[in-house]
């Protein structure tokens, strides 16, 4: 799951361009001391960074990442208004491990 999530983040941010993606990763590492590989464990840091840089556009980017992750996991994407990437990931984890 973690590798699929990192891949989905990479793919989702690549829509912004390689230079922007690398700039975001550099900013996260400098400001929060979180390396690219650690971002799946620190989605709050990614969210905060996207909020500062893109404001309301964050929701579109996070939705794209969630949709990409669903594709990687073979699950249908279910869009929810006002969900953050953290909420989508929490929901996907539950869907993968039904009780």
PDB file of N, CA and C in Angstrom:
ATOM      1  N   UNK A   1       0.831  -1.200   0.000  1.00  0.00           N
ATOM      2  CA  UNK A   1       0.000   0.000   0.000  1.00  0.00           C
ATOM      3  C   UNK A   1       0.868   1.253   0.000  1.00  0.00           C
ATOM      4  N   UNK A   2       1.879   1.246   0.847  1.00  0.00           N
ATOM      5  CA  UNK A   2       2.747   2.415   0.999  1.00  0.00           C
ATOM      6  C   UNK A   2       3.439   2.789  -0.313  1.00  0.00           C
ATOM      7  N   UNK A   3       3.958   1.778  -1.017  1.00  0.00           N
ATOM      8  CA  UNK A   3       4.631   2.041  -2.297  1.00  0.00           C
ATOM      9  C   UNK A   3       3.645   2.534  -3.344  1.00  0.00           C
ATOM     10  N   UNK A   4       2.438   1.966  -3.346  1.00  0.00           N
ATOM     11  CA  UNK A   4       1.406   2.439  -4.272  1.00  0.00           C
ATOM     12  C   UNK A   4       1.032   3.885  -3.958  1.00  0.00           C
ATOM     13  N   UNK A   5       0.962   4.218  -2.680  1.00  0.00           N
ATOM     14  CA  UNK A   5       0.638   5.584  -2.271  1.00  0.00           C
ATOM     15  C   UNK A   5       1.732   6.548  -2.720  1.00  0.00           C
ATOM     16  N   UNK A   6       2.989   6.195  -2.503  1.00  0.00           N
ATOM     17  CA  UNK A   6       4.086   7.062  -2.933  1.00  0.00           C
ATOM     18  C   UNK A   6       4.066   7.229  -4.451  1.00  0.00           C
ATOM     19  N   UNK A   7       3.812   6.151  -5.176  1.00  0.00           N
ATOM     20  CA  UNK A   7       3.723   6.236  -6.634  1.00  0.00           C
ATOM     21  C   UNK A   7       2.579   7.127  -7.082  1.00  0.00           C
ATOM     22  N   UNK A   8       1.448   7.038  -6.395  1.00  0.00           N
ATOM     23  CA  UNK A   8       0.296   7.877  -6.727  1.00  0.00           C
ATOM     24  C   UNK A   8       0.592   9.347  -6.437  1.00  0.00           C
ATOM     25  N   UNK A   9       1.309   9.615  -5.356  1.00  0.00           N
ATOM     26  CA  UNK A   9       1.713  10.989  -5.036  1.00  0.00           C
ATOM     27  C   UNK A   9       2.649  11.507  -6.124  1.00  0.00           C
ATOM     28  N   UNK A  10       3.635  10.702  -6.489  1.00  0.00           N
ATOM     29  CA  UNK A  10       4.558  11.092  -7.566  1.00  0.00           C
ATOM     30  C   UNK A  10       3.798  11.418  -8.845  1.00  0.00           C
ATOM     31  N   UNK A  11       2.904  10.507  -9.238  1.00  0.00           N
ATOM     32  CA  UNK A  11       2.142  10.700 -10.478  1.00  0.00           C
ATOM     33  C   UNK A  11       1.231  11.915 -10.392  1.00  0.00           C
ATOM     34  N   UNK A  12       0.559  12.071  -9.262  1.00  0.00           N
ATOM     35  CA  UNK A  12      -0.357  13.197  -9.095  1.00  0.00           C
ATOM     36  C   UNK A  12       0.351  14.537  -9.141  1.00  0.00           C
ATOM     37  N   UNK A  13       1.509  14.616  -8.506  1.00  0.00           N
ATOM     38  CA  UNK A  13       2.261  15.876  -8.506  1.00  0.00           C
ATOM     39  C   UNK A  13       2.928  16.140  -9.844  1.00  0.00           C
ATOM     40  N   UNK A  14       3.185  15.093 -10.613  1.00  0.00           N
ATOM     41  CA  UNK A  14       3.828  15.263 -11.918  1.00  0.00           C
ATOM     42  C   UNK A  14       2.939  16.045 -12.881  1.00  0.00           C
ATOM     43  N   UNK A  15       1.634  16.039 -12.637  1.00  0.00           N
ATOM     44  CA  UNK A  15       0.707  16.825 -13.454  1.00  0.00           C
ATOM     45  C   UNK A  15       1.100  18.306 -13.408  1.00  0.00           C
ATOM     46  N   UNK A  16       1.705  18.717 -12.306  1.00  0.00           N
ATOM     47  CA  UNK A  16       2.134  20.109 -12.138  1.00  0.00           C
ATOM     48  C   UNK A  16       3.445  20.390 -12.859  1.00  0.00           C
ATOM     49  N   UNK A  17       4.115  19.326 -13.300  1.00  0.00           N
ATOM     50  CA  UNK A  17       5.411  19.453 -13.962  1.00  0.00           C
ATOM     51  C   UNK A  17       6.517  18.922 -13.069  1.00  0.00           C
ATOM     52  N   UNK A  18       7.547  18.389 -13.696  1.00  0.00           N
ATOM     53  CA  UNK A  18       8.661  17.787 -12.949  1.00  0.00           C
ATOM     54  C   UNK A  18       9.355  18.809 -12.047  1.00  0.00           C
ATOM     55  N   UNK A  19       9.552  20.016 -12.552  1.00  0.00           N
ATOM     56  CA  UNK A  19      10.251  21.042 -11.768  1.00  0.00           C
ATOM     57  C   UNK A  19       9.441  21.411 -10.523  1.00  0.00           C
ATOM     58  N   UNK A  20       8.140  21.567 -10.683  1.00  0.00           N
ATOM     59  CA  UNK A  20       7.283  21.908  -9.541  1.00  0.00           C
ATOM     60  C   UNK A  20       7.270  20.762  -8.533  1.00  0.00           C
ATOM     61  N   UNK A  21       7.170  19.524  -9.032  1.00  0.00           N
ATOM     62  CA  UNK A  21       7.171  18.363  -8.135  1.00  0.00           C
ATOM     63  C   UNK A  21       8.460  18.326  -7.315  1.00  0.00           C
ATOM     64  N   UNK A  22       9.594  18.503  -7.973  1.00  0.00           N
ATOM     65  CA  UNK A  22      10.874  18.483  -7.260  1.00  0.00           C
ATOM     66  C   UNK A  22      10.976  19.639  -6.268  1.00  0.00           C
ATOM     67  N   UNK A  23      10.445  20.798  -6.651  1.00  0.00           N
ATOM     68  CA  UNK A  23      10.462  21.951  -5.744  1.00  0.00           C
ATOM     69  C   UNK A  23       9.623  21.669  -4.495  1.00  0.00           C
ATOM     70  N   UNK A  24       8.477  21.024  -4.676  1.00  0.00           N
ATOM     71  CA  UNK A  24       7.632  20.674  -3.526  1.00  0.00           C
ATOM     72  C   UNK A  24       8.346  19.688  -2.606  1.00  0.00           C
ATOM     73  N   UNK A  25       8.961  18.665  -3.191  1.00  0.00           N
ATOM     74  CA  UNK A  25       9.697  17.687  -2.379  1.00  0.00           C
ATOM     75  C   UNK A  25      10.855  18.357  -1.638  1.00  0.00           C
ATOM     76  N   UNK A  26      11.569  19.251  -2.303  1.00  0.00           N
ATOM     77  CA  UNK A  26      12.686  19.962  -1.659  1.00  0.00           C
ATOM     78  C   UNK A  26      12.190  20.823  -0.505  1.00  0.00           C
ATOM     79  N   UNK A  27      11.080  21.511  -0.731  1.00  0.00           N
ATOM     80  CA  UNK A  27      10.500  22.364   0.309  1.00  0.00           C
ATOM     81  C   UNK A  27      10.104  21.523   1.529  1.00  0.00           C
ATOM     82  N   UNK A  28       9.454  20.393   1.279  1.00  0.00           N
ATOM     83  CA  UNK A  28       9.018  19.515   2.376  1.00  0.00           C
ATOM     84  C   UNK A  28      10.224  19.010   3.164  1.00  0.00           C
ATOM     85  N   UNK A  29      11.279  18.654   2.454  1.00  0.00           N
ATOM     86  CA  UNK A  29      12.466  18.145   3.150  1.00  0.00           C
ATOM     87  C   UNK A  29      13.150  19.243   3.965  1.00  0.00           C
ATOM     88  N   UNK A  30      13.255  20.444   3.389  1.00  0.00           N
ATOM     89  CA  UNK A  30      13.908  21.550   4.107  1.00  0.00           C
ATOM     90  C   UNK A  30      13.079  22.015   5.306  1.00  0.00           C
ATOM     91  N   UNK A  31      11.804  22.224   5.081  1.00  0.00           N
ATOM     92  CA  UNK A  31      10.961  22.803   6.131  1.00  0.00           C
ATOM     93  C   UNK A  31      10.570  21.800   7.222  1.00  0.00           C
ATOM     94  N   UNK A  32      10.283  20.574   6.817  1.00  0.00           N
ATOM     95  CA  UNK A  32       9.757  19.588   7.771  1.00  0.00           C
ATOM     96  C   UNK A  32      10.716  18.429   8.058  1.00  0.00           C
ATOM     97  N   UNK A  33      11.855  18.398   7.380  1.00  0.00           N
ATOM     98  CA  UNK A  33      12.814  17.287   7.511  1.00  0.00           C
ATOM     99  C   UNK A  33      12.143  15.943   7.188  1.00  0.00           C
ATOM    100  N   UNK A  34      11.279  15.956   6.185  1.00  0.00           N
ATOM    101  CA  UNK A  34      10.589  14.748   5.729  1.00  0.00           C
ATOM    102  C   UNK A  34      11.039  14.474   4.302  1.00  0.00           C
ATOM    103  N   UNK A  35      11.689  13.346   4.112  1.00  0.00           N
ATOM    104  CA  UNK A  35      12.156  12.962   2.778  1.00  0.00           C
ATOM    105  C   UNK A  35      10.985  12.447   1.943  1.00  0.00           C
ATOM    106  N   UNK A  36      11.149  12.479   0.634  1.00  0.00           N
ATOM    107  CA  UNK A  36      10.118  12.026  -0.302  1.00  0.00           C
ATOM    108  C   UNK A  36       9.571  10.649   0.095  1.00  0.00           C
ATOM    109  N   UNK A  37      10.469   9.737   0.422  1.00  0.00           N
ATOM    110  CA  UNK A  37      10.075   8.363   0.741  1.00  0.00           C
ATOM    111  C   UNK A  37       9.246   8.270   2.027  1.00  0.00           C
ATOM    112  N   UNK A  38       9.315   9.306   2.861  1.00  0.00           N
ATOM    113  CA  UNK A  38       8.595   9.317   4.140  1.00  0.00           C
ATOM    114  C   UNK A  38       7.215   9.973   4.043  1.00  0.00           C
ATOM    115  N   UNK A  39       6.930  10.589   2.910  1.00  0.00           N
ATOM    116  CA  UNK A  39       5.677  11.338   2.767  1.00  0.00           C
ATOM    117  C   UNK A  39       4.434  10.471   2.990  1.00  0.00           C
ATOM    118  N   UNK A  40       4.402   9.202   2.542  1.00  0.00           N
ATOM    119  CA  UNK A  40       3.200   8.402   2.822  1.00  0.00           C
ATOM    120  C   UNK A  40       2.874   8.287   4.315  1.00  0.00           C
ATOM    121  N   UNK A  41       3.875   8.436   5.165  1.00  0.00           N
ATOM    122  CA  UNK A  41       3.663   8.392   6.614  1.00  0.00           C
ATOM    123  C   UNK A  41       3.369   9.767   7.200  1.00  0.00           C
ATOM    124  N   UNK A  42       3.526  10.807   6.387  1.00  0.00           N
ATOM    125  CA  UNK A  42       3.332  12.192   6.847  1.00  0.00           C
ATOM    126  C   UNK A  42       2.461  12.961   5.856  1.00  0.00           C
ATOM    127  N   UNK A  43       1.295  12.439   5.576  1.00  0.00           N
ATOM    128  CA  UNK A  43       0.394  13.092   4.623  1.00  0.00           C
ATOM    129  C   UNK A  43      -0.028  14.477   5.093  1.00  0.00           C
ATOM    130  N   UNK A  44       0.017  14.709   6.404  1.00  0.00           N
ATOM    131  CA  UNK A  44      -0.306  16.027   6.940  1.00  0.00           C
ATOM    132  C   UNK A  44       0.661  17.081   6.411  1.00  0.00           C
ATOM    133  N   UNK A  45       1.929  16.710   6.294  1.00  0.00           N
ATOM    134  CA  UNK A  45       2.954  17.635   5.791  1.00  0.00           C
ATOM    135  C   UNK A  45       2.707  17.941   4.315  1.00  0.00           C
ATOM    136  N   UNK A  46       2.387  16.916   3.543  1.00  0.00           N
ATOM    137  CA  UNK A  46       2.073  17.133   2.128  1.00  0.00           C
ATOM    138  C   UNK A  46       0.859  18.037   1.998  1.00  0.00           C
ATOM    139  N   UNK A  47      -0.174  17.758   2.769  1.00  0.00           N
ATOM    140  CA  UNK A  47      -1.398  18.563   2.718  1.00  0.00           C
ATOM    141  C   UNK A  47      -1.114  20.028   3.064  1.00  0.00           C
ATOM    142  N   UNK A  48      -0.393  20.247   4.151  1.00  0.00           N
ATOM    143  CA  UNK A  48      -0.083  21.620   4.569  1.00  0.00           C
ATOM    144  C   UNK A  48       0.710  22.357   3.498  1.00  0.00           C
ATOM    145  N   UNK A  49       1.674  21.677   2.887  1.00  0.00           N
ATOM    146  CA  UNK A  49       2.491  22.297   1.843  1.00  0.00           C
ATOM    147  C   UNK A  49       1.632  22.657   0.638  1.00  0.00           C
ATOM    148  N   UNK A  50       0.781  21.735   0.211  1.00  0.00           N
ATOM    149  CA  UNK A  50      -0.095  22.012  -0.932  1.00  0.00           C
ATOM    150  C   UNK A  50      -1.042  23.164  -0.625  1.00  0.00           C
ATOM    151  N   UNK A  51      -1.551  23.224   0.601  1.00  0.00           N
ATOM    152  CA  UNK A  51      -2.451  24.313   1.005  1.00  0.00           C
ATOM    153  C   UNK A  51      -1.762  25.668   0.892  1.00  0.00           C
ATOM    154  N   UNK A  52      -0.517  25.739   1.357  1.00  0.00           N
ATOM    155  CA  UNK A  52       0.224  27.002   1.314  1.00  0.00           C
ATOM    156  C   UNK A  52       0.476  27.421  -0.133  1.00  0.00           C
ATOM    157  N   UNK A  53       0.866  26.462  -0.966  1.00  0.00           N
ATOM    158  CA  UNK A  53       1.252  26.777  -2.345  1.00  0.00           C
ATOM    159  C   UNK A  53       0.039  26.953  -3.257  1.00  0.00           C
ATOM    160  N   UNK A  54      -0.963  26.083  -3.136  1.00  0.00           N
ATOM    161  CA  UNK A  54      -2.053  26.058  -4.108  1.00  0.00           C
ATOM    162  C   UNK A  54      -3.415  26.454  -3.552  1.00  0.00           C
ATOM    163  N   UNK A  55      -3.515  26.665  -2.254  1.00  0.00           N
ATOM    164  CA  UNK A  55      -4.787  27.071  -1.668  1.00  0.00           C
ATOM    165  C   UNK A  55      -5.901  26.090  -1.983  1.00  0.00           C
ATOM    166  N   UNK A  56      -7.001  26.612  -2.535  1.00  0.00           N
ATOM    167  CA  UNK A  56      -8.161  25.766  -2.817  1.00  0.00           C
ATOM    168  C   UNK A  56      -7.879  24.729  -3.905  1.00  0.00           C
ATOM    169  N   UNK A  57      -6.821  24.917  -4.677  1.00  0.00           N
ATOM    170  CA  UNK A  57      -6.436  23.933  -5.687  1.00  0.00           C
ATOM    171  C   UNK A  57      -5.936  22.633  -5.077  1.00  0.00           C
ATOM    172  N   UNK A  58      -5.631  22.667  -3.791  1.00  0.00           N
ATOM    173  CA  UNK A  58      -5.157  21.470  -3.086  1.00  0.00           C
ATOM    174  C   UNK A  58      -6.152  20.327  -3.216  1.00  0.00           C
ATOM    175  N   UNK A  59      -7.428  20.643  -3.113  1.00  0.00           N
ATOM    176  CA  UNK A  59      -8.463  19.608  -3.174  1.00  0.00           C
ATOM    177  C   UNK A  59      -8.416  18.865  -4.514  1.00  0.00           C
ATOM    178  N   UNK A  60      -8.201  19.587  -5.594  1.00  0.00           N
ATOM    179  CA  UNK A  60      -8.130  18.971  -6.925  1.00  0.00           C
ATOM    180  C   UNK A  60      -6.914  18.048  -7.012  1.00  0.00           C
ATOM    181  N   UNK A  61      -5.780  18.511  -6.514  1.00  0.00           N
ATOM    182  CA  UNK A  61      -4.544  17.717  -6.556  1.00  0.00           C
ATOM    183  C   UNK A  61      -4.690  16.466  -5.695  1.00  0.00           C
ATOM    184  N   UNK A  62      -5.220  16.622  -4.495  1.00  0.00           N
ATOM    185  CA  UNK A  62      -5.377  15.471  -3.605  1.00  0.00           C
ATOM    186  C   UNK A  62      -6.376  14.462  -4.168  1.00  0.00           C
ATOM    187  N   UNK A  63      -7.425  14.961  -4.799  1.00  0.00           N
ATOM    188  CA  UNK A  63      -8.405  14.062  -5.419  1.00  0.00           C
ATOM    189  C   UNK A  63      -7.752  13.271  -6.548  1.00  0.00           C
ATOM    190  N   UNK A  64      -6.909  13.918  -7.327  1.00  0.00           N
ATOM    191  CA  UNK A  64      -6.192  13.235  -8.410  1.00  0.00           C
ATOM    192  C   UNK A  64      -5.270  12.149  -7.852  1.00  0.00           C
ATOM    193  N   UNK A  65      -4.568  12.457  -6.777  1.00  0.00           N
ATOM    194  CA  UNK A  65      -3.691  11.467  -6.136  1.00  0.00           C
ATOM    195  C   UNK A  65      -4.525  10.282  -5.643  1.00  0.00           C
ATOM    196  N   UNK A  66      -5.660  10.559  -5.010  1.00  0.00           N
ATOM    197  CA  UNK A  66      -6.531   9.492  -4.506  1.00  0.00           C
ATOM    198  C   UNK A  66      -7.066   8.635  -5.653  1.00  0.00           C
ATOM    199  N   UNK A  67      -7.447   9.277  -6.741  1.00  0.00           N
ATOM    200  CA  UNK A  67      -7.959   8.547  -7.908  1.00  0.00           C
ATOM    201  C   UNK A  67      -6.866   7.655  -8.499  1.00  0.00           C
ATOM    202  N   UNK A  68      -5.654   8.172  -8.575  1.00  0.00           N
ATOM    203  CA  UNK A  68      -4.518   7.395  -9.075  1.00  0.00           C
ATOM    204  C   UNK A  68      -4.239   6.210  -8.161  1.00  0.00           C
ATOM    205  N   UNK A  69      -4.301   6.436  -6.854  1.00  0.00           N
ATOM    206  CA  UNK A  69      -4.083   5.358  -5.894  1.00  0.00           C
ATOM    207  C   UNK A  69      -5.137   4.265  -6.062  1.00  0.00           C
ATOM    208  N   UNK A  70      -6.385   4.650  -6.234  1.00  0.00           N
ATOM    209  CA  UNK A  70      -7.450   3.660  -6.460  1.00  0.00           C
ATOM    210  C   UNK A  70      -7.134   2.808  -7.683  1.00  0.00           C
ATOM    211  N   UNK A  71      -6.689   3.444  -8.752  1.00  0.00           N
ATOM    212  CA  UNK A  71      -6.333   2.711  -9.961  1.00  0.00           C
ATOM    213  C   UNK A  71      -5.220   1.713  -9.708  1.00  0.00           C
ATOM    214  N   UNK A  72      -4.220   2.129  -8.950  1.00  0.00           N
ATOM    215  CA  UNK A  72      -3.100   1.235  -8.630  1.00  0.00           C
ATOM    216  C   UNK A  72      -3.549   0.050  -7.776  1.00  0.00           C
ATOM    217  N   UNK A  73      -4.559   0.271  -6.948  1.00  0.00           N
ATOM    218  CA  UNK A  73      -5.038  -0.774  -6.038  1.00  0.00           C
ATOM    219  C   UNK A  73      -6.168  -1.610  -6.647  1.00  0.00           C
ATOM    220  N   UNK A  74      -6.631  -1.200  -7.832  1.00  0.00           N
ATOM    221  CA  UNK A  74      -7.725  -1.921  -8.477  1.00  0.00           C
ATOM    222  C   UNK A  74      -9.077  -1.673  -7.824  1.00  0.00           C
ATOM    223  N   UNK A  75      -9.228  -0.506  -7.204  1.00  0.00           N
ATOM    224  CA  UNK A  75     -10.484  -0.144  -6.546  1.00  0.00           C
ATOM    225  C   UNK A  75     -11.157   0.989  -7.307  1.00  0.00           C
ATOM    226  N   UNK A  76     -12.475   1.052  -7.215  1.00  0.00           N
ATOM    227  CA  UNK A  76     -13.208   2.156  -7.823  1.00  0.00           C
ATOM    228  C   UNK A  76     -12.984   3.416  -6.995  1.00  0.00           C
ATOM    229  N   UNK A  77     -12.847   4.534  -7.700  1.00  0.00           N
ATOM    230  CA  UNK A  77     -12.701   5.819  -7.013  1.00  0.00           C
ATOM    231  C   UNK A  77     -14.091   6.350  -6.697  1.00  0.00           C
ATOM    232  N   UNK A  78     -14.307   6.692  -5.442  1.00  0.00           N
ATOM    233  CA  UNK A  78     -15.568   7.285  -5.008  1.00  0.00           C
ATOM    234  C   UNK A  78     -15.257   8.703  -4.537  1.00  0.00           C
ATOM    235  N   UNK A  79     -15.753   9.673  -5.288  1.00  0.00           N
ATOM    236  CA  UNK A  79     -15.456  11.071  -4.963  1.00  0.00           C
ATOM    237  C   UNK A  79     -16.329  11.553  -3.811  1.00  0.00           C
ATOM    238  N   UNK A  80     -15.699  12.277  -2.893  1.00  0.00           N
ATOM    239  CA  UNK A  80     -16.395  12.865  -1.752  1.00  0.00           C
ATOM    240  C   UNK A  80     -16.014  14.337  -1.672  1.00  0.00           C
ATOM    241  N   UNK A  81     -17.006  15.171  -1.537  1.00  0.00           N
ATOM    242  CA  UNK A  81     -16.747  16.602  -1.444  1.00  0.00           C
ATOM    243  C   UNK A  81     -16.027  16.922  -0.138  1.00  0.00           C
ATOM    244  N   UNK A  82     -15.023  17.759  -0.225  1.00  0.00           N
ATOM    245  CA  UNK A  82     -14.266  18.262   0.930  1.00  0.00           C
ATOM    246  C   UNK A  82     -13.401  17.223   1.640  1.00  0.00           C
ATOM    247  N   UNK A  83     -13.181  16.064   1.039  1.00  0.00           N
ATOM    248  CA  UNK A  83     -12.267  15.088   1.636  1.00  0.00           C
ATOM    249  C   UNK A  83     -10.832  15.467   1.321  1.00  0.00           C
ATOM    250  N   UNK A  84      -9.959  15.282   2.290  1.00  0.00           N
ATOM    251  CA  UNK A  84      -8.529  15.477   2.074  1.00  0.00           C
ATOM    252  C   UNK A  84      -7.920  14.144   1.640  1.00  0.00           C
ATOM    253  N   UNK A  85      -6.686  14.190   1.206  1.00  0.00           N
ATOM    254  CA  UNK A  85      -5.987  12.960   0.846  1.00  0.00           C
ATOM    255  C   UNK A  85      -5.930  12.015   2.048  1.00  0.00           C
ATOM    256  N   UNK A  86      -5.742  12.574   3.228  1.00  0.00           N
ATOM    257  CA  UNK A  86      -5.682  11.743   4.437  1.00  0.00           C
ATOM    258  C   UNK A  86      -6.978  10.954   4.629  1.00  0.00           C
ATOM    259  N   UNK A  87      -8.107  11.590   4.386  1.00  0.00           N
ATOM    260  CA  UNK A  87      -9.404  10.927   4.541  1.00  0.00           C
ATOM    261  C   UNK A  87      -9.576   9.849   3.471  1.00  0.00           C
ATOM    262  N   UNK A  88      -9.190  10.154   2.223  1.00  0.00           N
ATOM    263  CA  UNK A  88      -9.269   9.146   1.158  1.00  0.00           C
ATOM    264  C   UNK A  88      -8.409   7.929   1.502  1.00  0.00           C
ATOM    265  N   UNK A  89      -7.197   8.169   1.983  1.00  0.00           N
ATOM    266  CA  UNK A  89      -6.286   7.070   2.318  1.00  0.00           C
ATOM    267  C   UNK A  89      -6.866   6.235   3.462  1.00  0.00           C
ATOM    268  N   UNK A  90      -7.400   6.894   4.458  1.00  0.00           N
ATOM    269  CA  UNK A  90      -8.033   6.181   5.576  1.00  0.00           C
ATOM    270  C   UNK A  90      -9.174   5.297   5.063  1.00  0.00           C
ATOM    271  N   UNK A  91      -9.998   5.842   4.179  1.00  0.00           N
ATOM    272  CA  UNK A  91     -11.115   5.095   3.608  1.00  0.00           C
ATOM    273  C   UNK A  91     -10.625   3.908   2.774  1.00  0.00           C
ATOM    274  N   UNK A  92      -9.590   4.115   1.976  1.00  0.00           N
ATOM    275  CA  UNK A  92      -9.063   3.034   1.137  1.00  0.00           C
ATOM    276  C   UNK A  92      -8.478   1.910   1.984  1.00  0.00           C
ATOM    277  N   UNK A  93      -7.812   2.263   3.051  1.00  0.00           N
ATOM    278  CA  UNK A  93      -7.271   1.226   3.950  1.00  0.00           C
ATOM    279  C   UNK A  93      -8.404   0.376   4.526  1.00  0.00           C
ATOM    280  N   UNK A  94      -9.500   1.020   4.899  1.00  0.00           N
ATOM    281  CA  UNK A  94     -10.657   0.287   5.425  1.00  0.00           C
ATOM    282  C   UNK A  94     -11.266  -0.602   4.346  1.00  0.00           C
ATOM    283  N   UNK A  95     -11.348  -0.091   3.128  1.00  0.00           N
ATOM    284  CA  UNK A  95     -11.930  -0.875   2.033  1.00  0.00           C
ATOM    285  C   UNK A  95     -11.064  -2.086   1.695  1.00  0.00           C
ATOM    286  N   UNK A  96      -9.765  -1.968   1.890  1.00  0.00           N
ATOM    287  CA  UNK A  96      -8.871  -3.093   1.614  1.00  0.00           C
ATOM    288  C   UNK A  96      -8.923  -4.149   2.710  1.00  0.00           C
ATOM    289  N   UNK A  97      -9.288  -3.740   3.916  1.00  0.00           N
ATOM    290  CA  UNK A  97      -9.369  -4.673   5.049  1.00  0.00           C
ATOM    291  C   UNK A  97     -10.770  -4.641   5.646  1.00  0.00           C
ATOM    292  N   UNK A  98     -11.731  -5.205   4.929  1.00  0.00           N
ATOM    293  CA  UNK A  98     -13.093  -5.191   5.489  1.00  0.00           C
ATOM    294  C   UNK A  98     -13.162  -6.012   6.778  1.00  0.00           C
ATOM    295  N   UNK A  99     -14.018  -5.561   7.666  1.00  0.00           N
ATOM    296  CA  UNK A  99     -14.121  -6.235   8.975  1.00  0.00           C
ATOM    297  C   UNK A  99     -15.044  -7.424   8.921  1.00  0.00           C
TER     298      UNK A  99
END
